[in-house]
mmCIF file of C-alpha atoms in Angstrom:
data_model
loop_
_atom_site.group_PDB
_atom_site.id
_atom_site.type_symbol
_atom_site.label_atom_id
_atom_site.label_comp_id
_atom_site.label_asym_id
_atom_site.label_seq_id
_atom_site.Cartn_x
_atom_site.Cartn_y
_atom_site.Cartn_z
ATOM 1 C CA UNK A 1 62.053 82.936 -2.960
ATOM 2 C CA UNK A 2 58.392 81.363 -2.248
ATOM 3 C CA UNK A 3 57.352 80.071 1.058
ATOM 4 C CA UNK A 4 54.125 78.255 1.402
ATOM 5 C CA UNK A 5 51.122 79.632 3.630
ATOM 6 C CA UNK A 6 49.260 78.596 6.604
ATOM 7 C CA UNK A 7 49.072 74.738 6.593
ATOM 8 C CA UNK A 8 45.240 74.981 6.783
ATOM 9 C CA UNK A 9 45.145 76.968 3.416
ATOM 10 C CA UNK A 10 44.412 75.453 0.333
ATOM 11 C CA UNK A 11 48.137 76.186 -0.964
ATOM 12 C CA UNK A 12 49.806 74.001 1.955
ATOM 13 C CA UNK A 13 47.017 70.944 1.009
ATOM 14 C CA UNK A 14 48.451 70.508 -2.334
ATOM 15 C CA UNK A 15 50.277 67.273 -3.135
ATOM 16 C CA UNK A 16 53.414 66.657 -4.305
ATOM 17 C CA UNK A 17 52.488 66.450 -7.939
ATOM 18 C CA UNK A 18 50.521 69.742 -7.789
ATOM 19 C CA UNK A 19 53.722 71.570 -6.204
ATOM 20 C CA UNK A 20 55.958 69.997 -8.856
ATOM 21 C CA UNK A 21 53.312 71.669 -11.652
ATOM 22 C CA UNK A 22 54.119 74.729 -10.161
ATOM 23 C CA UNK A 23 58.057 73.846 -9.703
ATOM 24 C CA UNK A 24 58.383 72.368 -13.465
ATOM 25 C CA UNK A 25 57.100 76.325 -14.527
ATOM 26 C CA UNK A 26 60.336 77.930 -12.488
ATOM 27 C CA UNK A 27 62.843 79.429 -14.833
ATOM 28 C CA UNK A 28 65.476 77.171 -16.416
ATOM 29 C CA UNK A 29 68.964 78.048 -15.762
ATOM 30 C CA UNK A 30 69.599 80.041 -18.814
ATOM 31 C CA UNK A 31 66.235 82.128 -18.251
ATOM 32 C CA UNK A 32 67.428 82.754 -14.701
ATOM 33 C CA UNK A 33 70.310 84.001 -15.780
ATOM 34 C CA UNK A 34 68.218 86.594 -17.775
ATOM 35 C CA UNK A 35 65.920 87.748 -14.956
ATOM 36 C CA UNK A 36 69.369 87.949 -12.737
ATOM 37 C CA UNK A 37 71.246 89.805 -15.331
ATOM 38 C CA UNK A 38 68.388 92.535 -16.276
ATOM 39 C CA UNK A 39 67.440 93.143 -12.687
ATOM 40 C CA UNK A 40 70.145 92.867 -10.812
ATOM 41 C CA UNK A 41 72.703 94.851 -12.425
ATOM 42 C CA UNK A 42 75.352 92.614 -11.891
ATOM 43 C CA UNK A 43 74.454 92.061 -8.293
ATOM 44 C CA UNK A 44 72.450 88.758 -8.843
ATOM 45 C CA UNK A 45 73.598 85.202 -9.036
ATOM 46 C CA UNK A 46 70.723 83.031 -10.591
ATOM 47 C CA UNK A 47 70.377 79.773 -8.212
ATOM 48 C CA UNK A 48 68.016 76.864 -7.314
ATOM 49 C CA UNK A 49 68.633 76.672 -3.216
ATOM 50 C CA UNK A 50 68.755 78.573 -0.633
ATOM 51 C CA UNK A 51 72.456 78.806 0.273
ATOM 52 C CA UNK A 52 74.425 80.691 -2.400
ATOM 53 C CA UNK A 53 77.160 79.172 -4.403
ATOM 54 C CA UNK A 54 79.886 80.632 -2.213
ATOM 55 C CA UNK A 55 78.478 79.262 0.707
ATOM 56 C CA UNK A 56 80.282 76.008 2.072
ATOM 57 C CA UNK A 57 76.657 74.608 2.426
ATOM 58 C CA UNK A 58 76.325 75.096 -1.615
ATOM 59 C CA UNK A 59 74.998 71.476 -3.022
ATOM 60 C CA UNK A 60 76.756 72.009 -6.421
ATOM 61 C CA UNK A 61 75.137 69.000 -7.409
ATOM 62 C CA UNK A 62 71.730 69.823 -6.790
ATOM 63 C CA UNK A 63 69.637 69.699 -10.297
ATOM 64 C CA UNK A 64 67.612 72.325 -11.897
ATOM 65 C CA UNK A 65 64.390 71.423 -13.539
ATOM 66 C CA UNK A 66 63.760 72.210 -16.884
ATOM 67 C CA UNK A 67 61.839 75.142 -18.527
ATOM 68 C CA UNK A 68 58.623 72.570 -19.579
ATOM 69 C CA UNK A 69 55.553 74.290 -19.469
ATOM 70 C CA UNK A 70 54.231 71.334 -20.961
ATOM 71 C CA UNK A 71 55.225 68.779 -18.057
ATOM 72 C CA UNK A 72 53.541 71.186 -15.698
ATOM 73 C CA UNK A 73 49.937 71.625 -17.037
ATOM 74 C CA UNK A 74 50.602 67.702 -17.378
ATOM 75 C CA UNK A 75 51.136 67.765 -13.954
ATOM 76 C CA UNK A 76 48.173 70.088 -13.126
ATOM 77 C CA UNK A 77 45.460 68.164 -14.917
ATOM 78 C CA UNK A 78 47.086 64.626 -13.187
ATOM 79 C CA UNK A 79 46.301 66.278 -9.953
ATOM 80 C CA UNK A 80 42.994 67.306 -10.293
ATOM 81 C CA UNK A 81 43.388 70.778 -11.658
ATOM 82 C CA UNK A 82 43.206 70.726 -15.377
ATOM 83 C CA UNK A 83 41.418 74.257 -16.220
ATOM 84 C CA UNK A 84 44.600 75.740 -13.594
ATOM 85 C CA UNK A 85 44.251 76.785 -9.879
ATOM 86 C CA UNK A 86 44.257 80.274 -8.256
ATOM 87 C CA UNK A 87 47.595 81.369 -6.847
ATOM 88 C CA UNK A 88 47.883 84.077 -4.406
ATOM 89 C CA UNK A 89 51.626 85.905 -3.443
ATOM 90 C CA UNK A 90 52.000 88.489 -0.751
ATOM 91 C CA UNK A 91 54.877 90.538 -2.108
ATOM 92 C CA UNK A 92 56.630 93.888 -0.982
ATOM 93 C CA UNK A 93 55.511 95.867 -3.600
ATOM 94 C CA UNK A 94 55.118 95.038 -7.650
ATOM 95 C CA UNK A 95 58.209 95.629 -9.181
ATOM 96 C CA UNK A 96 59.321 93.718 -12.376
ATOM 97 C CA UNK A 97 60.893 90.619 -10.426
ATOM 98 C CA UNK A 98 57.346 89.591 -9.301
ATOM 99 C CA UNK A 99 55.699 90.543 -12.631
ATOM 100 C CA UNK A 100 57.949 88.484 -14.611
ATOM 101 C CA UNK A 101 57.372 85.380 -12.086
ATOM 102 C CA UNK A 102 53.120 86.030 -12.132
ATOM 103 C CA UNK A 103 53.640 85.837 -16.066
ATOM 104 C CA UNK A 104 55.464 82.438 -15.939
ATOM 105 C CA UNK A 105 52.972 80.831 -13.700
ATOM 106 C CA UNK A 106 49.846 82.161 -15.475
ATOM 107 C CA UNK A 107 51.451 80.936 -18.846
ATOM 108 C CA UNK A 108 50.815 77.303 -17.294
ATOM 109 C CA UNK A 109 47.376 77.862 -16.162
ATOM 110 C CA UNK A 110 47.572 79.547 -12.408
ATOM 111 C CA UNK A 111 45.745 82.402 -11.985
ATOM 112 C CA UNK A 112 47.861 84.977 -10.225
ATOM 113 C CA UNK A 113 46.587 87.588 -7.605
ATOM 114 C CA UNK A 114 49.044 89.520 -6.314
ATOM 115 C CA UNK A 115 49.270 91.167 -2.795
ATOM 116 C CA UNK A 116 51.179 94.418 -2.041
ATOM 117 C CA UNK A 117 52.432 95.215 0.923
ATOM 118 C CA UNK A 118 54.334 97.670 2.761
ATOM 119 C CA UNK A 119 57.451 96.249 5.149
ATOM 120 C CA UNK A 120 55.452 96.285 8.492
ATOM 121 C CA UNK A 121 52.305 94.269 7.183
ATOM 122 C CA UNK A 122 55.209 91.949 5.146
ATOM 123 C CA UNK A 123 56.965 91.009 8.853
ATOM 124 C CA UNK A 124 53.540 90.791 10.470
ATOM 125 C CA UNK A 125 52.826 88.126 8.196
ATOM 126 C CA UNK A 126 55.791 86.390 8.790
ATOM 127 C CA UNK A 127 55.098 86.290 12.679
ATOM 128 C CA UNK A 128 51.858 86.440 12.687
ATOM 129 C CA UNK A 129 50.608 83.584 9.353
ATOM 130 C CA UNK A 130 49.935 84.492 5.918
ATOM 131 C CA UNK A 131 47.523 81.990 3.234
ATOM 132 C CA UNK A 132 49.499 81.583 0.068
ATOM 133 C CA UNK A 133 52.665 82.119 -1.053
ATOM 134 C CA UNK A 134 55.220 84.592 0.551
ATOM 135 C CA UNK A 135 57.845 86.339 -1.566
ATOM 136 C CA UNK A 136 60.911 86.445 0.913
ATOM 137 C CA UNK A 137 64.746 87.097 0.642
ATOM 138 C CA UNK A 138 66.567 86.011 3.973
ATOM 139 C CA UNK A 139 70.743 85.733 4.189
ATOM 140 C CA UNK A 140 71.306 82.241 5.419
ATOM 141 C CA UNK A 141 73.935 83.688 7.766
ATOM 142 C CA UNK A 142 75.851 80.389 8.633
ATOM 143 C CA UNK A 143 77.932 78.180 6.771
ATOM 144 C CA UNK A 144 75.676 75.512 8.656
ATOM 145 C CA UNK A 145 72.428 74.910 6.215
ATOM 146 C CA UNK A 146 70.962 72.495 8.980
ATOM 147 C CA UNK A 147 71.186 75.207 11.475
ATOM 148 C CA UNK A 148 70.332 77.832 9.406
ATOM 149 C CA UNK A 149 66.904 75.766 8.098
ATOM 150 C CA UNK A 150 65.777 75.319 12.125
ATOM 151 C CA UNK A 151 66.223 78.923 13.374
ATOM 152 C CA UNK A 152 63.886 80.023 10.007
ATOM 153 C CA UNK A 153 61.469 77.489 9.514
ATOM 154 C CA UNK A 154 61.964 74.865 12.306
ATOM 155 C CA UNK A 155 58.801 74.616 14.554
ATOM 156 C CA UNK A 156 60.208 76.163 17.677
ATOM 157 C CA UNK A 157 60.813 79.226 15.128
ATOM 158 C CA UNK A 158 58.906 82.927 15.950
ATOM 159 C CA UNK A 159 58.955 83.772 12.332
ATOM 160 C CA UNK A 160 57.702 82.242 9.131
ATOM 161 C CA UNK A 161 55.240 80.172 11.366
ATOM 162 C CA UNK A 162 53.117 78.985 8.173
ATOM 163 C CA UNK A 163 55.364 77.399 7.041
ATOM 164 C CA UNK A 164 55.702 73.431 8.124
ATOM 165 C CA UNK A 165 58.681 71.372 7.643
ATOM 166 C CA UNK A 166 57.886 67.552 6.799
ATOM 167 C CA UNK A 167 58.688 65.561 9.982
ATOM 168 C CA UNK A 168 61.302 62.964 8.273
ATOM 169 C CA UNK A 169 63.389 65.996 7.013
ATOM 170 C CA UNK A 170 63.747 67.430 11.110
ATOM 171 C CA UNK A 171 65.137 64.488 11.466
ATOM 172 C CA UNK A 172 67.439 64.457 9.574
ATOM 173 C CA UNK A 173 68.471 68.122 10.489
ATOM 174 C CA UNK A 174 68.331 67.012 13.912
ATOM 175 C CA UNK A 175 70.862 64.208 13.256
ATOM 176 C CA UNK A 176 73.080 66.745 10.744
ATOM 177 C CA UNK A 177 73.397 68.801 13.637
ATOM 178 C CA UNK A 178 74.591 66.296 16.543
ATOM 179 C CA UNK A 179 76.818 64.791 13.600
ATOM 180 C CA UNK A 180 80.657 65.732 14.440
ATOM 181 C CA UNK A 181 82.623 64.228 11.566
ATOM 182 C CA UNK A 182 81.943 67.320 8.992
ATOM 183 C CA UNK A 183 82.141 65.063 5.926
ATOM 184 C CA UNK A 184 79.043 63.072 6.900
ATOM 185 C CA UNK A 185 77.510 66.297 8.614
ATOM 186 C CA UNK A 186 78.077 67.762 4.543
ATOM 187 C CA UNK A 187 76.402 64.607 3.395
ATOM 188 C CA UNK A 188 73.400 65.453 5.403
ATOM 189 C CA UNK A 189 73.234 68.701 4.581
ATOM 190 C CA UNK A 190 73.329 67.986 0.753
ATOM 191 C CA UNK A 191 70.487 64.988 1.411
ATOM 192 C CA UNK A 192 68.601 67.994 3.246
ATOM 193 C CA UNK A 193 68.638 70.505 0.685
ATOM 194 C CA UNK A 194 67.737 67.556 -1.839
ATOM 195 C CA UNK A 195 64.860 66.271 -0.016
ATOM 196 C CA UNK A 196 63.219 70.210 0.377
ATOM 197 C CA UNK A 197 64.003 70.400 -3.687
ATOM 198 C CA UNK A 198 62.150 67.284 -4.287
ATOM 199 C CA UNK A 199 59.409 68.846 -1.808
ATOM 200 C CA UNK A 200 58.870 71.908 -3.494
ATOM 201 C CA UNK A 201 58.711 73.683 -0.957
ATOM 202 C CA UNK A 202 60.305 77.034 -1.736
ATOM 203 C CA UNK A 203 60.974 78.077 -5.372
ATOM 204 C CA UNK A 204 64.207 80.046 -5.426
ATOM 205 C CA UNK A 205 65.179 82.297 -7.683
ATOM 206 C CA UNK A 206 68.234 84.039 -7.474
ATOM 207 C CA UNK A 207 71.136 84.962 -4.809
ATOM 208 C CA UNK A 208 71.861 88.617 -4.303
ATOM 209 C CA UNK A 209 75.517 90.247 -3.260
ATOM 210 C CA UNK A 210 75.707 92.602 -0.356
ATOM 211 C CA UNK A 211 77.873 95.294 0.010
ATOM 212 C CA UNK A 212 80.076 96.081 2.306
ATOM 213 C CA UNK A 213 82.298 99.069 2.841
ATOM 214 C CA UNK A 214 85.324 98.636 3.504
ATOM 215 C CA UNK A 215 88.256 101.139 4.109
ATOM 216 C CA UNK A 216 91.241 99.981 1.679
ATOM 217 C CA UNK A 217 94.116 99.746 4.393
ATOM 218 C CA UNK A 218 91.569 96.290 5.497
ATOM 219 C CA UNK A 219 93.020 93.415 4.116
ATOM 220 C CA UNK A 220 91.822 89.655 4.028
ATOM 221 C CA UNK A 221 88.790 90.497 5.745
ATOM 222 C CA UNK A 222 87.172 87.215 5.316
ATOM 223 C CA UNK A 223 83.863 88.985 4.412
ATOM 224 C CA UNK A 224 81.787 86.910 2.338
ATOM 225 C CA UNK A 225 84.138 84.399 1.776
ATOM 226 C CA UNK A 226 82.135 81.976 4.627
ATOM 227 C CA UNK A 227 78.408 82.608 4.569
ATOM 228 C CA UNK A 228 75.832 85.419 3.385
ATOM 229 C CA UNK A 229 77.051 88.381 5.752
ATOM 230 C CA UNK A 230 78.013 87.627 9.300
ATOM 231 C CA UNK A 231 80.731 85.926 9.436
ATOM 232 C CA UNK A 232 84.500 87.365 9.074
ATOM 233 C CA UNK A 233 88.138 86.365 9.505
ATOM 234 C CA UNK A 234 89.542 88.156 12.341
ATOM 235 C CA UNK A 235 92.384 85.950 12.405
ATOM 236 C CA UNK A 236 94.129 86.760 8.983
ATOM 237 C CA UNK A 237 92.657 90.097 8.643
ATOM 238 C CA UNK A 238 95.098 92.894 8.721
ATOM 239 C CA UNK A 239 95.709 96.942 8.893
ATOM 240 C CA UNK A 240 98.042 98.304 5.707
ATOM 241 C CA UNK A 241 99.757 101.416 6.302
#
């Protein structure tokens, strides 16, 4: 996934349009499923959101845009940028994931530079600012997307402090969160997760399993069957003998 950069940079002062350029270039589904099935080894799960599809915060009806190269150097040259626009992504190292993603956006017209870092300068970054794009993989860790969103990227957040969250949409996760009737609070969520689509403000690409190990007298562990990794079902799981 792609986070923006400090709000000052150039990246964060696109509009709309420009981001959706760079959005309509993202992999169509079956594409995705390509890039998940040759680098994952089974282990990824292409997707266009943050929460993965097994999460109860999923928005199964979220859309995915087409593969249209086309639309997005149409998009490009409408905003201002018809001969492309530089690009920069801080990355843990170059391996083919990122590769594959530089050659898809240079196809349209952005010219890729690639940064390479090691883990400590990567979380420095994220607590510290970064200009650009940041290549990140975080477990959403709740069933609750709302909640989830604010401890990440929510402006009282200590990491990921480049990255700003339009003011209408905190509302909304504001209200989500003080909303007690889970129906509506789902409602809100799915509006949420539509509204940060529509943005463009990250470009997902994929959902990766964890493993766990687990001894096989554990039964009905509940692991992974709520949210990315932290949650569990103490009250059905069970010793076999």
């Amino acid at each position: 996934r792609f986070d923006h950069g400090d709000p000052e940079s150039f990246c964060m002062q696109w509009d709309k349009q420009t981001r959706g350029g760079r959005g309509y270039r993202r992999l169509e589904q079956d594409r995705e499923k390509a890039m998940a099935d040759a680098l994952g080894y089974g282990y990824l799960i292409p997707n266009n959101q943050w929460s993965p599809p097994f999460n109860p915060s999923y928005y199964a009806d979220l859309p995915s845009r087409d593969y249209n190269p086309d639309k997005a150097k149409e998009l490009l040259a409408e905003a201002g940028y018809p001969n492309g626009v530089k690009l920069h992504i801080i990355t843990i190292g170059i391996e083919a994931e990122i590769l594959s993603v530089q050659q898809y956006l240079e196809d349209v017209g952005f010219d890729v530079e690639l940064e390479s870092v090691d883990n400590a300068k990567f979380w420095n970054y994220c607590y510290q600012g970064w200009t650009g794009l940041l290549n990140v993989g975080y477990a959403i860790g709740s069933d609750n997307f709302p909640s989830a969103l604010k401890a990440y990227f929510g402006p009282t957040s200590v990491i990921n402090v480049s990255v700003k969250i339009p003011d209408e949409i905190l509302e909304k996760v504001d209200a989500a969160l003080l909303e007690h009737d889970p129906v509506k609070a789902k409602a809100l969520s799915d509006e949420i997760i539509k509204d940060l689509y529509d943005d463009c403000w990250m470009v997902p690409l994929y959902s990766n399993a964890m493993g766990f190990i687990l001894h096989p007298d554990v039964k009905d562990s509940g692991i992974e069957a709520f949210a990315d990794w932290s949650q569990w079902a103490p009250e059905t799981c069970w010793l076999d003998r």
